[in-house]
PDB file of C-alpha atoms in Angstrom:
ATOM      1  CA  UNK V  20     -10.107  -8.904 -11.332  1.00 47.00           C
ATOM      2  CA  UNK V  21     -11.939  -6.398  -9.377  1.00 47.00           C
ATOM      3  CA  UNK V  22     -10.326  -4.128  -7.046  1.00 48.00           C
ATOM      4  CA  UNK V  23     -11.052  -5.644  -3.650  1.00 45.00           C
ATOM      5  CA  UNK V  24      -9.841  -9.108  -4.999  1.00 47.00           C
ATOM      6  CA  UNK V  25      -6.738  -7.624  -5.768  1.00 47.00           C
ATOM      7  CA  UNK V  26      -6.322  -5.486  -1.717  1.00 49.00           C
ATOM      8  CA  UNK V  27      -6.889  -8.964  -0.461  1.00 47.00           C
ATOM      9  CA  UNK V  28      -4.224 -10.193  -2.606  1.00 50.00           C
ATOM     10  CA  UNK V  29      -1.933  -7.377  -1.805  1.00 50.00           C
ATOM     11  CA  UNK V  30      -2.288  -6.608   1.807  1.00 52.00           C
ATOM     12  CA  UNK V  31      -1.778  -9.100   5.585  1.00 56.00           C
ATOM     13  CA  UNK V  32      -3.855  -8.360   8.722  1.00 56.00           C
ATOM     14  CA  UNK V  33      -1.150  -7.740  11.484  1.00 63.00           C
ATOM     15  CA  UNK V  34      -3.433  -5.545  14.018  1.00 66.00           C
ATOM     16  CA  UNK V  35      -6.437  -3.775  14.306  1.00 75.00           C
ATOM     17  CA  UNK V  36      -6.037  -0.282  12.266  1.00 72.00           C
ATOM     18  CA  UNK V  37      -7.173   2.615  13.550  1.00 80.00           C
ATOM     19  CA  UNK V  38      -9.843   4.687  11.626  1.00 82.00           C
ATOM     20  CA  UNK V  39      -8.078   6.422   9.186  1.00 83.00           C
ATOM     21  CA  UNK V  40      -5.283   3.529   8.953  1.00 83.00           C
ATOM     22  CA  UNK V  41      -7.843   1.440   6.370  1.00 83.00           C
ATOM     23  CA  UNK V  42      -8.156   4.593   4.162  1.00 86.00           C
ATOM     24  CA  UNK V  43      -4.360   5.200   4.023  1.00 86.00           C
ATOM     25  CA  UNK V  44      -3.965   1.602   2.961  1.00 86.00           C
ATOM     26  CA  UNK V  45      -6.612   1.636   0.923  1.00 86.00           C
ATOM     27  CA  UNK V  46      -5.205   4.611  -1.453  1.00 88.00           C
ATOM     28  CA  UNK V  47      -1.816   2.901  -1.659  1.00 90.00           C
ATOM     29  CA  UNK V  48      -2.782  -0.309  -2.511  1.00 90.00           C
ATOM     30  CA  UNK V  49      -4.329   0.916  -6.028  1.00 91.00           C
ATOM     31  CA  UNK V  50      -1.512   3.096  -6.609  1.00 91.00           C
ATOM     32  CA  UNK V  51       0.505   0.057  -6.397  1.00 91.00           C
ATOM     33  CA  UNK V  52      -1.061  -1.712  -8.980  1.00 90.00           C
ATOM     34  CA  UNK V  53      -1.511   1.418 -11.211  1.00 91.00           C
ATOM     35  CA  UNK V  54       2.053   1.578 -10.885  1.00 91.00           C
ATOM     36  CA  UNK V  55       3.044  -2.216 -11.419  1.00 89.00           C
ATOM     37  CA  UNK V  56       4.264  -2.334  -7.775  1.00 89.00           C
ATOM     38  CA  UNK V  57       6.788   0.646  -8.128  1.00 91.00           C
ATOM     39  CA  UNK V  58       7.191   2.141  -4.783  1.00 91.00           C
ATOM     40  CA  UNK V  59       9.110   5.136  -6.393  1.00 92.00           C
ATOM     41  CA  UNK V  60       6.217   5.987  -8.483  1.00 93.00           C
ATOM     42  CA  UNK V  61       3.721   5.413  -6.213  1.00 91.00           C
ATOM     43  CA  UNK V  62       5.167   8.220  -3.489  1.00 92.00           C
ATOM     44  CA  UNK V  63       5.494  10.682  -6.243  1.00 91.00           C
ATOM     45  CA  UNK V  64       2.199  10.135  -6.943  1.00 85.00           C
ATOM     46  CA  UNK V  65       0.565  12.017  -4.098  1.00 82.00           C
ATOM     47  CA  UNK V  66       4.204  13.796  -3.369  1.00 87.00           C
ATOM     48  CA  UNK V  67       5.052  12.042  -0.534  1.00 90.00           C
ATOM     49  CA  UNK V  68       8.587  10.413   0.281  1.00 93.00           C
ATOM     50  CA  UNK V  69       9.504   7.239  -0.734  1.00 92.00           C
ATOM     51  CA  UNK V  70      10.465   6.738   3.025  1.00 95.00           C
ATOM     52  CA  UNK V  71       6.674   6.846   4.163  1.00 92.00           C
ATOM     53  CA  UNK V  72       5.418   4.746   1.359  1.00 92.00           C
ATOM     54  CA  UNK V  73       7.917   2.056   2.923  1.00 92.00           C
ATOM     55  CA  UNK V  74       7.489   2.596   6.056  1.00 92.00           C
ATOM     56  CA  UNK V  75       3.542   3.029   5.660  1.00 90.00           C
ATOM     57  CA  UNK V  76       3.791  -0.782   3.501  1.00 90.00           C
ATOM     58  CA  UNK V  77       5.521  -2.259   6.167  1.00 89.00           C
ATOM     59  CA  UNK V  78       3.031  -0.601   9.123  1.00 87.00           C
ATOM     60  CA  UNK V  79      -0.060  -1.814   7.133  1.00 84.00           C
ATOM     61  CA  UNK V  80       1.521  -5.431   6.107  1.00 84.00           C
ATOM     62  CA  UNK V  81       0.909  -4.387   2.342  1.00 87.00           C
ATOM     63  CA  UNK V  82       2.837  -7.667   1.013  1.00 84.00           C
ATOM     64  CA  UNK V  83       3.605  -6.694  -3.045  1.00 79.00           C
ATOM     65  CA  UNK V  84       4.795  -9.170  -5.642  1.00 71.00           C
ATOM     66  CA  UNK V  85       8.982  -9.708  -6.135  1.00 61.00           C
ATOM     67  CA  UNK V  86      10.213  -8.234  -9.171  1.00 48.00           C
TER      68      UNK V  86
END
């Protein structure tokens, strides 16, 4: 699966994003899947908080698999 198969799978349109919104997304989304959907991991990765990673998921509609 190529990696723009797997955004579409992972993230929802809610709104228009501004222009930097789609490149935020678009760095989280991989991280995601490097990380096997682990938030946790994924904020550490570029040393951010796990409170903007969720908050930044739920602004972008990022939908990622139960479990």
């Amino acid at each position: 699966m190529n990696a723009l198969a797997a955004n579409e799978r992972w993230t929802v349109s809610r709104r228009l994003l501004g222009p930097l919104e789609p490149v935020q997304r678009d760095a989280i989304v991989p991280s995601l899947l490097d990380y096997h959907g682990s938030k946790v991991k994924t904020a550490e990765s570029p040393g951010v908080s796990r409170a903007t990673i969720y908050r930044t998921i739920r602004q972008y509609g990022i939908i990622t698999p139960a479990g």
